[in-house]
Amino acid sequence: MTDMLTGVRTLQNFIDGAWRDASGAEVLEDRNPATGELLAQVPLSTAADVDAAVAAARRAQAAWRETSPLVRTRAIFALRDALVEHRDELAELVTRDMGKTLPDAAAEVGRGIESVEAACGMPHLLKGETLEGVATGVDVSLIRQPVGVIGAITPFNFPAMIPLWFLPYALACGNAFVLKPSERDPLPSERIVRLVSEIDEIPAGLVALVHGGEAVVNALLDHPGVDAISFVGSAATARHVMSRGAANGKRVQALGGAKNAMVIMPDADPDVMVGGVMGSAFGAAGQRCLAGSIAVLVGTREEQDRARDRLVEAASKLRTGDGMDPATDVCPVVSAQARERLAGEIAAAEADGIRVVLDGRGDPGPGGAFLGPTILDDVPAGHRVLTEELFGPILALVRAPDLAAAVELVNASRYGNASVIFTESGGAAREYRYRVQAGMVGVNVGVAAPIAWFPFSGWKDSIDGDLHANGRDAVEFYTRKKVVTERWA
Ligand code: NAD
């Protein structure tokens, strides 16, 4: 449906193989954060829409689980080809809707495609185990069967990749899939679901898209027809999703927020270190769950200051602007409201006596969402700039005399998503890798995102649940194990 006055369409849900208007009347505006352009109206769907999506998904799943894993995987190969064919278009959509630079968006789409490629190995991954002759004539075998209907709830910061962390694995394992994308940038999800709808092997109803916010999430969490929930978002929402989903007897994986530290040893290669920290702290304007938002400067005061000066010099050269502009290094944050919140955090830190050694609070741009790289020096332990996930291009510097003190500082966090060390010492790297409490670790790599064949997630408050996304964990999450003990005369 297109608004006569604005010319902007209201998005539709995809339910039972057809695009349909949502039943709720309320809509939210989806704007390009760089330009302020209104891209679409996002309907706030209701429990009735979720109910229709789940009922159709259940019907489709009953037949899909009878479909050979080879045929199911063929559908995933077809999805891979469709995504490759449309990768540039998808990347542009990510940039316009979410804001990140075009190369970053292209990398996101590439990562999403890798996840689809990893799921193409499903016939191998689904194979069970057998132990013959456990007693006279008795054999035991383990088989994997699909869980049923999966509800997926995804965040704004990777609007193409994160739905693709879940959809291909869930389908290849024999499940149906109901996606509730972020209401802030749902266009890439809509495009992906359109591509899915064109794949012959995928039956109508098996994949649904329901737009909306909290009400849709809660309807999925409460619906008896939903068997499992894959969630990615902030820690507070992850906790809510886990408790409500688990209370309703569902299997839940809820990947939450992060506060990732980068340890900079005095022997770090300066170019590697500076390049890694710039990409990590300011890439995607710090709106990644793998963003490095704390730099721990290790060494003597002089060595620490030298590292700080290098970082400030490099960050001051980064250009903030529209992600479509090839000259842009730092994209806008997701909305004018997010920019306002972040500027407030910087002002509050300043009022607490923290030195702002690089201040990004310049021109907010036409969409009101530009915020340049900002560096805060000598942030005292326990300050909210160190403990809270700000999710913007704000880097906090802290000091540690040696590696042991740095590890202690890093491990004091309630989060444990990712952590990175820059050093030329194998011994220091090994010690860090061994002691740090994080699910993803980088050594001389700023954004230590595991490739799709490995599980992706953190520890501590960065996850509620135990199975990570991607890799073998995805197969574990989307299947139930059945053990058969047999005796034949
Ligand atoms: P968010 O928690 O605001 O939203 C995530 C999803 O939950 C959205 O679909 C949203 O509609 C829904 N939601 C939000 N509030 C809700 C509520 N009160 N009740 C029910 N549903 C609700 O997260 P976001 O701002 O979209 O995404 C950024 C966050 O995601 C950051 O904290 C980031 O670290 C995290 N993230 C984590 C990972 C990871 O792998 N751990 C990856 C990407 C992003």
Coordinates of C-alpha atoms and ligand atoms in Angstrom, one line a residue:
M1 CA 0.0 0.0 0.0
T2 CA 1.4 3.4 -1.0
D3 CA 0.5 6.6 0.8
M4 CA -1.1 9.1 -1.6
L5 CA 0.5 12.1 0.1
T6 CA 4.0 10.9 0.7
G7 CA 4.4 8.3 -2.0
V8 CA 5.9 6.0 0.5
R9 CA 4.7 2.5 0.8
T10 CA 3.6 0.7 4.0
L11 CA 5.4 -2.6 4.2
Q12 CA 3.4 -5.8 4.2
N13 CA 3.8 -9.1 6.0
F14 CA 4.6 -12.3 4.2
I15 CA 2.3 -15.0 5.5
D16 CA 1.3 -18.4 3.9
G17 CA 3.1 -17.5 0.7
A18 CA 1.3 -14.2 0.1
W19 CA 2.1 -10.5 0.9
R20 CA -0.7 -9.1 3.2
D21 CA -1.4 -6.0 5.0
A22 CA -0.8 -6.1 8.8
S23 CA -3.9 -6.1 10.9
G24 CA -2.7 -3.3 13.2
A25 CA -3.3 0.3 12.2
E26 CA -0.1 1.8 13.8
V27 CA 3.0 2.4 11.7
L28 CA 6.5 3.6 12.4
E29 CA 8.6 5.7 10.0
D30 CA 11.7 4.0 8.5
R31 CA 14.2 6.8 7.5
N32 CA 17.6 6.9 5.8
P33 CA 19.8 8.1 8.7
A34 CA 22.2 9.9 6.4
T35 CA 19.6 12.0 4.5
G36 CA 16.5 11.8 6.6
E37 CA 14.6 10.5 3.6
L38 CA 11.4 8.6 4.5
L39 CA 11.9 5.1 3.0
A40 CA 8.8 3.2 4.2
Q41 CA 6.2 2.9 6.9
V42 CA 6.6 -0.1 9.1
P43 CA 3.4 -1.6 10.4
L44 CA 3.2 -2.7 14.0
S45 CA 1.6 -6.1 13.5
T46 CA -0.4 -7.8 16.1
A47 CA -0.8 -11.2 17.8
A48 CA -3.4 -12.0 15.1
D49 CA -0.7 -11.6 12.4
V50 CA 1.7 -13.8 14.3
D51 CA -1.0 -16.4 14.8
A52 CA -1.7 -16.6 11.0
A53 CA 2.0 -16.8 10.2
V54 CA 2.6 -19.6 12.8
A55 CA -0.4 -21.6 11.7
A56 CA 0.7 -21.6 8.1
A57 CA 4.3 -22.3 9.1
R58 CA 3.2 -25.3 11.1
R59 CA 1.3 -26.7 8.2
A60 CA 4.2 -26.2 5.8
Q61 CA 6.7 -27.7 8.2
A62 CA 4.8 -30.9 8.5
A63 CA 5.5 -31.6 4.8
W64 CA 9.0 -30.0 4.8
R65 CA 10.3 -32.4 7.4
E66 CA 9.3 -35.2 5.1
T67 CA 11.4 -33.6 2.3
S68 CA 14.8 -35.2 1.8
P69 CA 17.7 -33.2 3.3
L70 CA 19.2 -33.2 -0.2
V71 CA 16.2 -31.4 -1.6
R72 CA 16.1 -29.0 1.3
T73 CA 19.7 -28.2 0.9
R74 CA 19.1 -27.6 -2.9
A75 CA 16.8 -24.9 -1.8
I76 CA 19.6 -23.3 0.3
F77 CA 21.9 -23.5 -2.7
A78 CA 19.3 -21.7 -4.8
L79 CA 19.0 -19.0 -2.0
R80 CA 22.8 -18.7 -2.2
D81 CA 22.7 -18.1 -5.9
A82 CA 19.9 -15.5 -5.6
L83 CA 21.8 -13.6 -2.9
V84 CA 24.9 -13.6 -5.0
E85 CA 23.0 -12.3 -8.0
H86 CA 21.4 -9.5 -5.9
R87 CA 24.4 -8.8 -3.6
D88 CA 25.0 -5.2 -4.8
E89 CA 21.4 -4.3 -4.6
L90 CA 21.2 -5.7 -1.0
A91 CA 24.3 -3.9 0.0
E92 CA 22.8 -0.6 -1.2
L93 CA 19.6 -1.3 0.6
V94 CA 21.6 -1.9 3.9
T95 CA 23.4 1.4 3.4
R96 CA 20.3 3.4 2.8
D97 CA 18.3 1.8 5.5
M98 CA 20.8 1.2 8.3
G99 CA 23.5 3.8 7.3
K100 CA 26.8 1.9 7.2
T101 CA 29.2 2.6 4.4
L102 CA 28.7 0.7 1.1
P103 CA 32.0 -1.4 1.5
D104 CA 30.9 -2.3 5.0
A105 CA 27.4 -3.2 3.8
A106 CA 28.9 -5.3 1.0
A107 CA 31.0 -7.1 3.6
E108 CA 27.9 -7.7 5.7
V109 CA 26.0 -9.2 2.7
G110 CA 29.1 -11.3 2.0
R111 CA 29.1 -12.6 5.5
G112 CA 25.4 -13.4 5.2
I113 CA 26.1 -15.4 2.0
E114 CA 28.8 -17.3 3.8
S115 CA 26.3 -18.4 6.4
V116 CA 24.1 -19.7 3.6
E117 CA 27.1 -21.5 2.1
A118 CA 27.9 -23.1 5.5
A119 CA 24.3 -24.4 5.7
C120 CA 24.7 -26.0 2.3
G121 CA 26.8 -28.6 4.1
M122 CA 23.7 -29.8 5.9
P123 CA 23.4 -33.4 4.7
H124 CA 26.8 -34.0 6.2
L125 CA 26.1 -31.9 9.4
L126 CA 22.8 -33.7 10.0
K127 CA 24.2 -37.2 10.0
G128 CA 23.9 -39.0 13.4
E129 CA 25.9 -41.5 15.2
T130 CA 25.7 -45.3 15.7
L131 CA 27.3 -47.7 18.2
E132 CA 26.9 -51.3 17.1
G133 CA 26.8 -54.3 19.5
V134 CA 26.4 -52.6 22.9
A135 CA 24.9 -55.9 24.0
T136 CA 24.2 -59.1 22.2
G137 CA 22.4 -58.0 19.0
V138 CA 21.8 -54.5 20.3
D139 CA 22.7 -51.4 18.3
V140 CA 22.2 -47.8 19.4
S141 CA 21.9 -44.8 17.1
L142 CA 21.4 -41.1 17.4
I143 CA 19.3 -39.3 14.8
R144 CA 18.5 -35.6 14.5
Q145 CA 15.1 -34.3 13.8
P146 CA 13.8 -30.7 13.2
V147 CA 12.5 -28.8 16.2
G148 CA 9.5 -27.4 14.3
V149 CA 8.7 -23.7 14.0
I150 CA 11.5 -21.2 14.7
G151 CA 10.8 -17.6 15.6
A152 CA 13.7 -15.3 14.8
I153 CA 14.0 -11.7 16.2
T154 CA 16.8 -9.6 14.8
P155 CA 18.5 -6.2 15.6
F156 CA 19.0 -3.2 13.5
N157 CA 22.8 -3.2 13.1
F158 CA 23.1 -6.1 10.7
P159 CA 19.8 -6.1 8.9
A160 CA 20.9 -8.5 6.2
M161 CA 23.5 -10.7 7.9
I162 CA 21.7 -11.7 11.1
P163 CA 18.5 -13.0 9.5
L164 CA 20.9 -15.0 7.3
W165 CA 22.6 -16.4 10.4
F166 CA 19.4 -18.3 11.2
L167 CA 17.2 -18.8 8.2
P168 CA 19.4 -21.2 6.1
Y169 CA 20.3 -23.4 9.0
A170 CA 16.7 -23.6 10.3
L171 CA 15.3 -24.5 6.9
A172 CA 18.0 -27.0 6.0
C173 CA 17.4 -28.8 9.3
G174 CA 13.8 -29.2 8.3
N175 CA 12.1 -26.3 10.3
A176 CA 9.8 -23.5 9.4
F177 CA 10.9 -19.9 10.0
V178 CA 9.0 -16.8 11.2
L179 CA 11.1 -13.6 11.0
K180 CA 10.5 -10.5 13.0
P181 CA 13.2 -8.0 11.8
S182 CA 14.2 -4.8 13.4
E183 CA 11.4 -2.2 12.9
R184 CA 14.2 0.4 12.4
D185 CA 15.5 -1.0 9.1
P186 CA 13.4 -3.9 7.8
L187 CA 14.0 -3.4 4.1
P188 CA 16.9 -5.9 3.6
S189 CA 14.9 -8.6 5.4
E190 CA 12.0 -7.9 3.1
R191 CA 14.2 -8.2 0.1
I192 CA 15.7 -11.5 1.3
V193 CA 12.2 -12.9 2.0
R194 CA 11.2 -11.9 -1.5
L195 CA 14.1 -13.9 -2.9
V196 CA 13.2 -16.9 -0.7
S197 CA 9.6 -16.6 -2.0
E198 CA 10.9 -17.2 -5.6
I199 CA 12.6 -20.5 -4.8
D200 CA 10.6 -23.3 -6.1
E201 CA 11.7 -25.9 -3.5
I202 CA 10.5 -23.8 -0.6
P203 CA 6.8 -24.4 0.0
A204 CA 4.3 -21.6 0.7
G205 CA 4.0 -20.8 4.4
L206 CA 7.4 -22.2 5.4
V207 CA 9.0 -18.8 5.7
A208 CA 7.0 -15.9 7.1
L209 CA 7.9 -12.2 7.7
V210 CA 6.0 -10.3 10.3
H211 CA 6.9 -6.6 10.8
G212 CA 6.5 -4.9 14.2
G213 CA 8.0 -4.4 17.6
E214 CA 7.5 -5.6 21.1
A215 CA 4.0 -6.9 20.6
V216 CA 5.1 -9.2 17.8
V217 CA 8.1 -10.4 19.8
N218 CA 5.9 -11.2 22.8
A219 CA 3.3 -12.9 20.6
L220 CA 6.1 -15.2 19.2
L221 CA 7.3 -15.9 22.8
D222 CA 3.8 -16.8 24.0
H223 CA 2.6 -18.7 20.9
P224 CA 2.3 -22.5 21.6
G225 CA 3.0 -23.1 17.9
V226 CA 6.5 -21.7 18.1
D227 CA 9.1 -24.2 19.3
A228 CA 12.3 -22.3 19.4
I229 CA 13.5 -18.7 19.4
S230 CA 16.7 -17.3 17.9
F231 CA 17.2 -13.7 19.1
V232 CA 19.9 -11.1 18.7
G233 CA 19.7 -7.7 20.3
S234 CA 20.6 -5.8 23.4
A235 CA 21.2 -7.5 26.7
A236 CA 18.0 -6.3 28.4
T237 CA 15.9 -7.6 25.5
A238 CA 17.8 -10.8 25.4
R239 CA 17.1 -11.4 29.1
H240 CA 13.4 -10.7 28.5
V241 CA 13.3 -13.0 25.5
M242 CA 15.0 -15.8 27.4
S243 CA 12.9 -15.6 30.5
R244 CA 9.5 -15.3 28.7
G245 CA 10.4 -17.9 26.1
A246 CA 11.8 -20.4 28.6
A247 CA 8.8 -19.9 30.9
N248 CA 6.6 -20.9 27.9
G249 CA 8.7 -24.1 27.4
K250 CA 10.6 -22.9 24.3
R251 CA 14.2 -23.5 23.3
V252 CA 15.9 -20.1 23.3
Q253 CA 19.2 -18.7 22.1
A254 CA 19.4 -15.0 22.9
L255 CA 22.6 -13.2 21.9
G256 CA 22.8 -9.9 23.8
G257 CA 25.0 -6.8 24.1
A258 CA 28.7 -6.2 24.4
K259 CA 31.4 -3.9 25.7
N260 CA 34.5 -5.1 24.0
A261 CA 38.0 -4.2 25.1
M262 CA 41.1 -4.0 23.0
V263 CA 44.4 -4.5 24.8
I264 CA 47.3 -2.6 23.3
M265 CA 50.7 -3.9 24.4
P266 CA 53.7 -1.5 24.1
D267 CA 55.3 -3.9 21.5
A268 CA 52.3 -3.8 19.2
D269 CA 53.0 -3.0 15.5
P270 CA 51.8 0.6 15.4
D271 CA 50.2 0.4 11.9
V272 CA 48.4 -2.9 12.7
M273 CA 47.2 -1.6 16.0
V274 CA 46.0 1.7 14.7
G275 CA 44.2 0.2 11.7
G276 CA 42.6 -2.5 13.9
V277 CA 41.4 0.0 16.5
M278 CA 40.0 2.5 14.0
G279 CA 38.0 -0.2 12.2
S280 CA 36.8 -1.7 15.4
A281 CA 35.9 1.4 17.3
F282 CA 34.6 3.6 14.5
G283 CA 33.6 1.2 11.7
A284 CA 29.7 1.2 11.4
A285 CA 29.9 4.2 13.8
G286 CA 30.6 1.7 16.7
Q287 CA 27.3 0.0 16.1
R288 CA 28.6 -3.6 16.0
C289 CA 28.4 -6.2 18.7
L290 CA 32.1 -6.7 18.0
A291 CA 32.9 -3.0 18.2
G292 CA 35.9 -2.2 20.4
S293 CA 34.7 0.5 22.7
I294 CA 37.5 0.3 25.3
A295 CA 41.2 0.5 24.6
V296 CA 43.4 -0.7 27.4
L297 CA 46.8 1.0 27.0
V298 CA 49.5 -1.1 28.6
G299 CA 53.0 -0.1 29.6
T300 CA 54.7 2.9 31.2
R301 CA 52.8 6.3 31.2
E302 CA 55.0 7.3 28.3
E303 CA 54.2 4.2 26.3
Q304 CA 50.5 4.6 27.0
D305 CA 50.5 8.3 25.9
R306 CA 52.3 7.3 22.7
A307 CA 49.6 4.8 21.9
R308 CA 46.9 7.4 22.8
D309 CA 48.5 10.1 20.5
R310 CA 48.6 7.6 17.6
L311 CA 44.9 6.8 18.0
V312 CA 43.8 10.4 18.4
E313 CA 45.8 11.4 15.3
A314 CA 44.4 8.6 13.1
A315 CA 40.8 9.1 14.4
S316 CA 40.9 12.8 13.7
K317 CA 41.5 12.1 10.0
L318 CA 38.4 9.9 9.6
R319 CA 35.6 11.4 7.6
T320 CA 32.1 11.2 8.8
G321 CA 29.3 11.3 6.2
D322 CA 26.7 9.4 4.1
G323 CA 27.6 5.8 3.7
M324 CA 26.9 6.1 0.0
D325 CA 29.8 8.5 -0.4
P326 CA 33.1 6.6 -1.1
A327 CA 35.0 9.2 0.9
T328 CA 33.1 8.3 4.1
D329 CA 34.9 6.4 6.9
V330 CA 32.4 6.8 9.7
C331 CA 28.7 6.4 8.8
P332 CA 25.8 8.1 10.7
V333 CA 24.4 6.4 13.7
V334 CA 21.0 4.7 13.2
S335 CA 18.8 7.7 14.0
A336 CA 18.7 11.3 15.2
Q337 CA 17.5 10.1 18.5
A338 CA 20.5 7.7 18.9
R339 CA 22.8 10.7 18.0
E340 CA 21.1 12.8 20.7
R341 CA 21.5 10.0 23.3
L342 CA 25.2 9.5 22.4
A343 CA 26.0 13.3 22.5
G344 CA 24.3 13.3 26.0
E345 CA 26.6 10.5 27.1
I346 CA 29.7 12.5 26.0
A347 CA 28.4 15.6 27.8
A348 CA 27.8 13.6 30.9
A349 CA 31.3 12.1 30.9
E350 CA 32.7 15.5 30.4
A351 CA 30.7 16.8 33.3
D352 CA 32.2 14.0 35.4
G353 CA 35.7 15.4 34.7
I354 CA 36.6 12.9 31.9
R355 CA 38.8 14.5 29.2
V356 CA 37.3 14.4 25.7
V357 CA 40.6 14.3 23.6
L358 CA 38.6 14.0 20.4
D359 CA 35.1 15.4 20.1
G360 CA 32.8 14.2 17.4
R361 CA 29.9 16.4 18.3
G362 CA 30.0 18.5 15.1
D363 CA 27.4 19.0 12.4
P364 CA 24.7 16.3 12.8
G365 CA 24.0 16.4 9.1
P366 CA 20.7 16.4 7.2
G367 CA 19.3 13.3 8.9
G368 CA 20.5 14.6 12.3
A369 CA 22.5 11.3 12.8
F370 CA 26.1 12.2 12.1
L371 CA 28.5 11.8 15.1
G372 CA 32.2 11.8 14.5
P373 CA 34.8 9.7 16.3
T374 CA 35.1 10.6 19.9
I375 CA 37.9 9.6 22.3
L376 CA 37.7 9.9 26.1
D377 CA 40.9 9.6 28.0
D378 CA 41.8 8.2 31.4
V379 CA 38.2 7.0 32.1
P380 CA 38.1 5.9 35.8
A381 CA 37.1 2.3 36.7
G382 CA 33.4 1.8 37.2
H383 CA 32.3 4.8 35.1
R384 CA 29.3 4.1 32.9
V385 CA 31.3 4.8 29.8
L386 CA 33.2 1.6 30.6
T387 CA 30.3 -0.5 32.0
E388 CA 27.4 0.4 29.6
E389 CA 27.2 -0.4 25.9
L390 CA 26.8 3.0 24.3
F391 CA 26.7 1.7 20.7
G392 CA 28.3 4.7 19.0
P393 CA 31.7 5.9 17.8
I394 CA 32.9 6.6 21.3
L395 CA 36.2 5.0 22.4
A396 CA 37.2 5.0 26.1
L397 CA 40.9 4.8 27.0
V398 CA 42.0 3.2 30.2
R399 CA 45.5 2.5 31.5
A400 CA 47.1 -0.7 32.8
P401 CA 50.8 -1.1 33.9
D402 CA 51.0 -4.7 32.6
L403 CA 49.2 -7.5 30.9
A404 CA 47.9 -9.1 34.2
A405 CA 46.3 -5.8 35.2
A406 CA 44.8 -5.4 31.7
V407 CA 43.3 -8.9 31.9
E408 CA 41.8 -8.1 35.3
L409 CA 40.3 -4.9 33.9
V410 CA 38.8 -6.6 30.9
N411 CA 37.4 -9.6 32.8
A412 CA 35.6 -7.3 35.3
S413 CA 33.0 -6.6 32.6
R414 CA 29.5 -8.2 32.9
Y415 CA 29.9 -8.8 29.1
G416 CA 32.1 -11.2 27.4
N417 CA 31.4 -10.9 23.7
A418 CA 34.7 -10.3 22.0
S419 CA 38.2 -9.1 23.0
V420 CA 41.3 -8.2 21.1
I421 CA 45.0 -8.0 21.9
F422 CA 47.6 -6.2 19.8
T423 CA 51.1 -7.4 20.4
E424 CA 54.2 -8.8 18.7
S425 CA 54.7 -11.3 21.6
G426 CA 53.4 -14.8 21.1
G427 CA 53.7 -15.3 24.9
A428 CA 51.5 -12.3 25.7
A429 CA 49.0 -13.3 23.0
R430 CA 48.8 -16.9 24.3
E431 CA 48.4 -15.7 27.9
Y432 CA 45.6 -13.3 26.8
R433 CA 43.8 -15.9 24.7
Y434 CA 44.0 -18.3 27.7
R435 CA 42.8 -15.9 30.4
V436 CA 40.3 -13.6 28.7
Q437 CA 36.6 -14.2 29.4
A438 CA 35.1 -13.7 25.9
G439 CA 33.6 -15.9 23.3
M440 CA 35.5 -14.4 20.4
V441 CA 39.1 -13.3 20.6
G442 CA 41.3 -11.4 18.2
V443 CA 45.0 -11.4 18.0
N444 CA 46.2 -8.4 16.0
V445 CA 42.7 -8.5 14.4
G446 CA 40.4 -5.6 15.3
V447 CA 37.0 -7.2 14.5
A448 CA 37.4 -10.8 15.4
A449 CA 34.2 -12.0 13.7
P450 CA 34.4 -15.8 13.3
I451 CA 33.6 -17.1 9.8
A452 CA 30.2 -18.9 9.4
W453 CA 31.6 -22.4 9.8
F454 CA 32.4 -21.6 13.5
P455 CA 29.9 -20.6 16.2
F456 CA 29.4 -16.9 16.8
S457 CA 28.6 -15.6 20.3
G458 CA 30.0 -14.3 23.5
W459 CA 30.0 -15.3 27.2
K460 CA 28.5 -13.9 30.3
D461 CA 25.7 -11.3 29.8
S462 CA 26.5 -11.3 26.0
I463 CA 24.3 -14.4 25.7
D464 CA 21.3 -15.9 27.4
G465 CA 21.2 -19.6 26.5
D466 CA 24.2 -21.8 25.7
L467 CA 24.2 -22.6 22.0
H468 CA 25.8 -20.0 19.8
A469 CA 24.7 -18.9 16.3
N470 CA 26.2 -20.6 13.2
G471 CA 28.5 -23.6 12.8
R472 CA 27.7 -26.9 14.5
D473 CA 25.9 -25.0 17.3
A474 CA 23.2 -24.0 14.8
V475 CA 22.6 -27.6 13.9
E476 CA 22.4 -28.5 17.6
F477 CA 19.9 -25.7 18.1
Y478 CA 17.6 -26.4 15.2
T479 CA 17.4 -30.2 15.8
R480 CA 16.3 -32.5 18.5
K481 CA 18.2 -35.6 19.2
K482 CA 16.5 -39.0 19.3
V483 CA 18.4 -42.1 20.5
V484 CA 17.2 -45.5 19.2
T485 CA 18.1 -48.7 20.9
E486 CA 17.4 -51.7 18.7
R487 CA 17.4 -55.5 19.0
W488 CA 16.5 -57.7 16.1
A489 CA 16.1 -61.4 16.7
Ligands
NAD1 P1 17.1 -4.2 20.6 O1 17.3 -5.1 21.8 O2 16.6 -2.9 20.8 O3 16.2 -4.9 19.5 C1 16.4 -6.2 19.0 C2 15.0 -6.8 18.7 O4 14.2 -6.9 19.8 C3 14.2 -6.0 17.7 O5 13.7 -6.8 16.7 C4 13.2 -5.3 18.5 O6 12.0 -5.0 17.9 C5 13.0 -6.2 19.7 N1 12.7 -5.5 21.0 C6 13.3 -4.4 21.4 N2 12.9 -4.1 22.6 C7 12.0 -5.0 23.0 C8 11.2 -5.3 24.2 N3 11.2 -4.4 25.2 N4 10.4 -6.4 24.2 C9 10.4 -7.2 23.1 N5 11.1 -7.0 22.0 C10 11.9 -6.0 21.9 O7 18.5 -4.2 19.9 P2 19.0 -3.2 18.7 O8 19.2 -1.9 19.2 O9 18.1 -3.4 17.5 O10 20.4 -3.9 18.3 C11 21.6 -3.5 18.9 C12 22.0 -4.5 20.0 O11 22.1 -5.8 19.5 C13 23.3 -4.1 20.7 O12 23.1 -4.3 22.1 C14 24.3 -5.1 20.1 O13 25.4 -5.4 20.9 C15 23.4 -6.3 20.0 N6 23.9 -7.3 19.0 C16 24.5 -8.4 19.5 C17 25.0 -9.3 18.6 C18 25.7 -10.6 19.2 O14 26.1 -11.4 18.4 N7 25.7 -10.8 20.5 C19 25.0 -9.1 17.3 C20 24.5 -7.9 16.8 C21 23.9 -7.0 17.7

